[in-house]
């Protein structure tokens, strides 16, 4: 089992705002990064560090961490944002770990 | 542009050793502050970190796999490899290699990934 907990599924209406969360005690101490995985494709880094986006990632993606909860927010969700989203950080022992993933549906 | 490419057998027999290589282009595997890792994804499941290695060696492994996994780096060939021993059907998965960035500007993140390779464990 993962020490990073994500909701299995979230839905959002086209153009609306959605927040995907990742909960873990280790997030008090370690950075969280977020990955988007579309069906049949490799994961892609979308957020890292203190709300930083790699080149090419739209600015509708933003991130934050408060206490033990990391969040990925999509402001104005688009159809192409429908995907699985995974958080990543360290566990309580310092080992790398991924959250269980959240399937985002854009209605 | 950094590119990673996994290669290796797509079918492995139970109890045998799964061996994959990740060839890196567009970057040097010897670069400071960058690590190289393996992540796998069983069919219909989430991502599982398997382990990470630095240019000098000194790998770190997922405790759940530690007794069976070895990750090593070959700087002369600019590639790194994965060996997983005593495989079972539960090791059937897509295996990804990825670059892990640990600098003061990218913090800690897997910033480049290979396309993944499907490995099936079956007799």
mmCIF file of C-alpha atoms in Angstrom:
data_model
loop_
_atom_site.group_PDB
_atom_site.id
_atom_site.type_symbol
_atom_site.label_atom_id
_atom_site.label_comp_id
_atom_site.label_asym_id
_atom_site.label_seq_id
_atom_site.Cartn_x
_atom_site.Cartn_y
_atom_site.Cartn_z
ATOM 1 C CA UNK A 1 0.000 0.000 0.000
ATOM 2 C CA UNK A 2 1.132 3.534 -0.740
ATOM 3 C CA UNK A 3 1.887 6.054 1.980
ATOM 4 C CA UNK A 4 0.536 8.736 -0.324
ATOM 5 C CA UNK A 5 -3.247 8.645 -0.545
ATOM 6 C CA UNK A 6 -5.209 9.917 -3.516
ATOM 7 C CA UNK A 7 -8.904 9.801 -4.332
ATOM 8 C CA UNK A 8 -9.384 7.094 -6.974
ATOM 9 C CA UNK A 9 -11.573 9.215 -9.222
ATOM 10 C CA UNK A 10 -12.609 12.826 -9.656
ATOM 11 C CA UNK A 11 -14.772 14.490 -12.279
ATOM 12 C CA UNK A 12 -15.059 18.061 -13.487
ATOM 13 C CA UNK A 13 -17.246 19.869 -15.969
ATOM 14 C CA UNK A 14 -15.504 21.277 -19.006
ATOM 15 C CA UNK A 15 -14.072 24.705 -18.214
ATOM 16 C CA UNK A 16 -14.495 24.374 -14.467
ATOM 17 C CA UNK A 17 -11.865 24.079 -11.745
ATOM 18 C CA UNK A 18 -10.831 20.835 -10.122
ATOM 19 C CA UNK A 19 -8.428 19.989 -7.313
ATOM 20 C CA UNK A 20 -6.714 16.638 -6.992
ATOM 21 C CA UNK A 21 -5.193 15.911 -3.609
ATOM 22 C CA UNK A 22 -2.414 13.736 -2.234
ATOM 23 C CA UNK A 23 -2.249 13.069 1.473
ATOM 24 C CA UNK A 24 0.766 11.806 3.400
ATOM 25 C CA UNK A 25 2.613 12.644 6.603
ATOM 26 C CA UNK A 26 5.893 12.777 4.701
ATOM 27 C CA UNK A 27 4.677 15.802 2.741
ATOM 28 C CA UNK A 28 5.477 17.920 5.780
ATOM 29 C CA UNK A 29 9.129 17.263 5.016
ATOM 30 C CA UNK A 30 9.487 16.428 1.320
ATOM 31 C CA UNK A 31 8.549 17.958 -2.008
ATOM 32 C CA UNK A 32 5.697 16.549 -4.044
ATOM 33 C CA UNK A 33 5.668 16.216 -7.819
ATOM 34 C CA UNK A 34 2.726 15.436 -10.083
ATOM 35 C CA UNK A 35 2.477 13.339 -13.231
ATOM 36 C CA UNK A 36 -0.193 13.113 -15.913
ATOM 37 C CA UNK A 37 -0.679 9.799 -17.677
ATOM 38 C CA UNK A 38 -2.985 9.513 -20.635
ATOM 39 C CA UNK A 39 -4.147 6.037 -21.709
ATOM 40 C CA UNK A 40 -1.403 4.037 -23.343
ATOM 41 C CA UNK A 41 1.227 6.701 -22.756
ATOM 42 C CA UNK A 42 4.127 7.220 -20.399
ATOM 43 C CA UNK A 43 3.675 9.577 -17.457
ATOM 44 C CA UNK A 44 4.561 13.224 -17.971
ATOM 45 C CA UNK A 45 5.784 15.578 -15.251
ATOM 46 C CA UNK A 46 3.328 18.472 -14.851
ATOM 47 C CA UNK A 47 4.259 20.024 -11.491
ATOM 48 C CA UNK A 48 7.230 19.935 -9.154
ATOM 49 C CA UNK A 49 8.799 21.802 -6.266
ATOM 50 C CA UNK A 50 6.986 24.936 -5.172
ATOM 51 C CA UNK A 51 4.326 25.114 -7.879
ATOM 52 C CA UNK A 52 6.760 24.887 -10.788
ATOM 53 C CA UNK A 53 5.722 23.739 -14.245
ATOM 54 C CA UNK A 54 8.048 22.204 -16.845
ATOM 55 C CA UNK A 55 8.240 23.879 -20.202
ATOM 56 C CA UNK A 56 5.156 23.168 -22.279
ATOM 57 C CA UNK A 57 2.777 22.550 -19.392
ATOM 58 C CA UNK A 58 -0.174 24.999 -19.533
ATOM 59 C CA UNK A 59 -0.494 27.535 -16.757
ATOM 60 C CA UNK A 60 -3.943 26.239 -15.885
ATOM 61 C CA UNK A 61 -2.034 23.626 -13.869
ATOM 62 C CA UNK A 62 -0.958 24.801 -10.433
ATOM 63 C CA UNK A 63 0.165 23.147 -7.231
ATOM 64 C CA UNK A 64 0.421 23.726 -3.525
ATOM 65 C CA UNK A 65 1.165 21.906 -0.298
ATOM 66 C CA UNK A 66 -0.369 22.568 3.086
ATOM 67 C CA UNK A 67 0.632 20.401 6.001
ATOM 68 C CA UNK A 68 0.252 16.795 4.960
ATOM 69 C CA UNK A 69 -1.758 17.494 1.793
ATOM 70 C CA UNK A 70 -0.425 18.286 -1.628
ATOM 71 C CA UNK A 71 -2.778 19.581 -4.293
ATOM 72 C CA UNK A 72 -2.865 19.836 -8.052
ATOM 73 C CA UNK A 73 -5.414 22.331 -9.344
ATOM 74 C CA UNK A 74 -6.603 22.649 -12.920
ATOM 75 C CA UNK A 75 -8.296 25.987 -13.536
ATOM 76 C CA UNK A 76 -10.520 25.752 -16.592
ATOM 77 C CA UNK A 77 -10.249 22.027 -17.280
ATOM 78 C CA UNK A 78 -10.003 21.003 -20.915
ATOM 79 C CA UNK A 79 -10.977 17.750 -22.583
ATOM 80 C CA UNK A 80 -7.312 16.872 -23.064
ATOM 81 C CA UNK A 81 -6.772 17.011 -19.302
ATOM 82 C CA UNK A 82 -8.731 13.782 -18.903
ATOM 83 C CA UNK A 83 -6.092 11.378 -17.623
ATOM 84 C CA UNK A 84 -4.702 9.637 -14.567
ATOM 85 C CA UNK A 85 -2.746 11.832 -12.190
ATOM 86 C CA UNK A 86 -0.109 10.564 -9.775
ATOM 87 C CA UNK A 87 1.663 12.330 -6.967
ATOM 88 C CA UNK A 88 5.192 11.383 -5.945
ATOM 89 C CA UNK A 89 7.322 12.082 -2.937
ATOM 90 C CA UNK A 90 9.079 10.134 -0.221
ATOM 91 C CA UNK A 91 7.568 7.885 2.425
ATOM 92 C CA UNK A 92 8.253 8.100 6.142
ATOM 93 C CA UNK A 93 11.479 6.107 5.669
ATOM 94 C CA UNK A 94 12.726 8.408 2.930
ATOM 95 C CA UNK A 95 12.057 5.960 0.092
ATOM 96 C CA UNK A 96 10.469 7.223 -3.085
ATOM 97 C CA UNK A 97 6.781 6.476 -3.457
ATOM 98 C CA UNK A 98 3.893 7.237 -5.786
ATOM 99 C CA UNK A 99 0.326 7.814 -4.761
ATOM 100 C CA UNK A 100 -2.283 5.367 -5.964
ATOM 101 C CA UNK A 101 -3.426 7.706 -8.719
ATOM 102 C CA UNK A 102 -6.564 9.712 -9.470
ATOM 103 C CA UNK A 103 -8.586 9.191 -12.624
ATOM 104 C CA UNK A 104 -9.838 12.562 -13.824
ATOM 105 C CA UNK A 105 -12.934 12.636 -15.995
ATOM 106 C CA UNK A 106 -13.834 15.837 -17.834
ATOM 107 C CA UNK A 107 -17.584 15.955 -18.416
ATOM 108 C CA UNK B 1 16.216 16.904 -25.852
ATOM 109 C CA UNK B 2 16.732 14.157 -23.309
ATOM 110 C CA UNK B 3 15.453 10.790 -24.479
ATOM 111 C CA UNK B 4 15.338 7.455 -22.720
ATOM 112 C CA UNK B 5 14.672 4.126 -24.417
ATOM 113 C CA UNK B 6 14.015 0.821 -22.701
ATOM 114 C CA UNK B 7 15.084 -2.411 -24.347
ATOM 115 C CA UNK B 8 14.940 -6.066 -23.432
ATOM 116 C CA UNK B 9 12.858 -9.238 -23.747
ATOM 117 C CA UNK B 10 9.107 -8.860 -23.756
ATOM 118 C CA UNK B 11 8.570 -12.350 -22.374
ATOM 119 C CA UNK B 12 10.282 -13.919 -19.371
ATOM 120 C CA UNK B 13 9.643 -17.330 -17.852
ATOM 121 C CA UNK B 14 8.642 -17.699 -14.200
ATOM 122 C CA UNK B 15 11.575 -18.038 -11.793
ATOM 123 C CA UNK B 16 13.976 -16.506 -14.328
ATOM 124 C CA UNK B 17 15.610 -13.069 -14.308
ATOM 125 C CA UNK B 18 14.110 -10.046 -16.024
ATOM 126 C CA UNK B 19 16.808 -7.826 -17.536
ATOM 127 C CA UNK B 20 16.244 -4.435 -19.135
ATOM 128 C CA UNK B 21 18.502 -1.658 -20.342
ATOM 129 C CA UNK B 22 17.696 2.031 -20.560
ATOM 130 C CA UNK B 23 19.741 3.925 -23.128
ATOM 131 C CA UNK B 24 20.018 7.656 -22.572
ATOM 132 C CA UNK B 25 20.527 10.180 -25.356
ATOM 133 C CA UNK B 26 20.726 13.953 -25.227
ATOM 134 C CA UNK B 27 22.273 13.886 -21.772
ATOM 135 C CA UNK B 28 25.179 12.336 -19.916
ATOM 136 C CA UNK B 29 24.426 9.707 -17.332
ATOM 137 C CA UNK B 30 27.451 11.068 -15.461
ATOM 138 C CA UNK B 31 25.917 14.470 -14.908
ATOM 139 C CA UNK B 32 25.897 15.750 -11.336
ATOM 140 C CA UNK B 33 22.637 15.842 -9.363
ATOM 141 C CA UNK B 34 20.754 13.569 -11.753
ATOM 142 C CA UNK B 35 19.745 10.053 -10.862
ATOM 143 C CA UNK B 36 18.361 7.282 -13.030
ATOM 144 C CA UNK B 37 15.435 5.120 -12.061
ATOM 145 C CA UNK B 38 13.033 2.356 -12.909
ATOM 146 C CA UNK B 39 9.286 2.523 -12.363
ATOM 147 C CA UNK B 40 6.790 -0.163 -13.291
ATOM 148 C CA UNK B 41 3.039 -0.345 -13.795
ATOM 149 C CA UNK B 42 1.093 -3.567 -13.629
ATOM 150 C CA UNK B 43 -1.903 -3.797 -15.970
ATOM 151 C CA UNK B 44 -4.664 -1.516 -14.749
ATOM 152 C CA UNK B 45 -2.676 -0.466 -11.699
ATOM 153 C CA UNK B 46 -0.680 2.510 -10.499
ATOM 154 C CA UNK B 47 2.988 3.428 -10.686
ATOM 155 C CA UNK B 48 5.493 1.608 -8.502
ATOM 156 C CA UNK B 49 8.972 3.012 -7.905
ATOM 157 C CA UNK B 50 11.507 0.179 -8.144
ATOM 158 C CA UNK B 51 14.793 1.917 -7.537
ATOM 159 C CA UNK B 52 17.175 4.717 -8.435
ATOM 160 C CA UNK B 53 20.904 4.885 -9.084
ATOM 161 C CA UNK B 54 23.492 7.655 -9.277
ATOM 162 C CA UNK B 55 26.425 7.779 -11.673
ATOM 163 C CA UNK B 56 28.743 6.458 -9.000
ATOM 164 C CA UNK B 57 26.519 3.493 -8.165
ATOM 165 C CA UNK B 58 24.972 3.457 -4.687
ATOM 166 C CA UNK B 59 21.471 2.456 -5.733
ATOM 167 C CA UNK B 60 18.407 2.755 -3.542
ATOM 168 C CA UNK B 61 15.613 0.237 -3.876
ATOM 169 C CA UNK B 62 11.971 -0.169 -3.017
ATOM 170 C CA UNK B 63 12.039 -2.235 0.201
ATOM 171 C CA UNK B 64 9.354 -4.531 -1.196
ATOM 172 C CA UNK B 65 11.680 -5.531 -4.054
ATOM 173 C CA UNK B 66 15.073 -5.084 -2.439
ATOM 174 C CA UNK B 67 15.952 -8.772 -2.252
ATOM 175 C CA UNK B 68 15.314 -9.288 -5.971
ATOM 176 C CA UNK B 69 16.265 -6.080 -7.745
ATOM 177 C CA UNK B 70 19.589 -4.714 -8.951
ATOM 178 C CA UNK B 71 20.050 -1.429 -10.783
ATOM 179 C CA UNK B 72 23.428 -0.523 -12.194
ATOM 180 C CA UNK B 73 24.890 2.173 -14.390
ATOM 181 C CA UNK B 74 27.403 1.941 -17.255
ATOM 182 C CA UNK B 75 28.790 5.402 -17.847
ATOM 183 C CA UNK B 76 30.891 4.251 -20.805
ATOM 184 C CA UNK B 77 27.748 3.242 -22.684
ATOM 185 C CA UNK B 78 25.553 5.976 -21.230
ATOM 186 C CA UNK B 79 22.959 3.465 -20.115
ATOM 187 C CA UNK B 80 21.675 1.880 -16.945
ATOM 188 C CA UNK B 81 20.097 -1.471 -16.347
ATOM 189 C CA UNK B 82 17.544 -3.351 -14.288
ATOM 190 C CA UNK B 83 17.733 -6.953 -13.148
ATOM 191 C CA UNK B 84 14.813 -8.540 -11.313
ATOM 192 C CA UNK B 85 15.312 -12.115 -10.180
ATOM 193 C CA UNK B 86 12.878 -14.954 -9.490
ATOM 194 C CA UNK B 87 10.037 -13.350 -11.416
ATOM 195 C CA UNK B 88 6.412 -14.430 -11.134
ATOM 196 C CA UNK B 89 3.247 -13.461 -12.955
ATOM 197 C CA UNK B 90 2.926 -10.579 -10.486
ATOM 198 C CA UNK B 91 5.950 -8.977 -12.160
ATOM 199 C CA UNK B 92 4.082 -8.648 -15.455
ATOM 200 C CA UNK B 93 4.044 -4.917 -16.097
ATOM 201 C CA UNK B 94 5.086 -2.008 -18.243
ATOM 202 C CA UNK B 95 8.578 -1.019 -17.135
ATOM 203 C CA UNK B 96 9.609 2.611 -17.453
ATOM 204 C CA UNK B 97 13.020 4.149 -17.051
ATOM 205 C CA UNK B 98 13.246 7.799 -16.065
ATOM 206 C CA UNK B 99 15.651 10.559 -15.162
ATOM 207 C CA UNK B 100 15.357 11.869 -11.621
ATOM 208 C CA UNK B 101 16.332 15.472 -11.144
ATOM 209 C CA UNK B 102 17.612 16.500 -7.732
ATOM 210 C CA UNK B 103 19.010 19.968 -8.276
ATOM 211 C CA UNK B 104 18.173 23.126 -6.360
ATOM 212 C CA UNK B 105 15.981 24.275 -9.242
ATOM 213 C CA UNK B 106 14.067 21.110 -10.060
ATOM 214 C CA UNK B 107 13.845 19.854 -6.487
ATOM 215 C CA UNK B 108 13.006 16.155 -6.721
ATOM 216 C CA UNK B 109 11.109 14.895 -9.750
ATOM 217 C CA UNK B 110 11.225 12.371 -12.561
ATOM 218 C CA UNK B 111 11.482 14.866 -15.387
ATOM 219 C CA UNK B 112 12.054 12.631 -18.414
ATOM 220 C CA UNK B 113 10.609 9.189 -19.031
ATOM 221 C CA UNK B 114 11.067 6.442 -21.558
ATOM 222 C CA UNK B 115 8.067 5.225 -23.521
ATOM 223 C CA UNK B 116 7.926 2.030 -21.461
ATOM 224 C CA UNK B 117 8.285 -1.598 -22.381
ATOM 225 C CA UNK B 118 5.786 -4.345 -21.621
ATOM 226 C CA UNK B 119 7.213 -7.425 -19.979
ATOM 227 C CA UNK B 120 5.070 -10.514 -19.558
ATOM 228 C CA UNK B 121 6.025 -13.308 -17.196
ATOM 229 C CA UNK B 122 4.679 -16.565 -18.535
ATOM 230 C CA UNK B 123 5.824 -20.047 -19.365
#
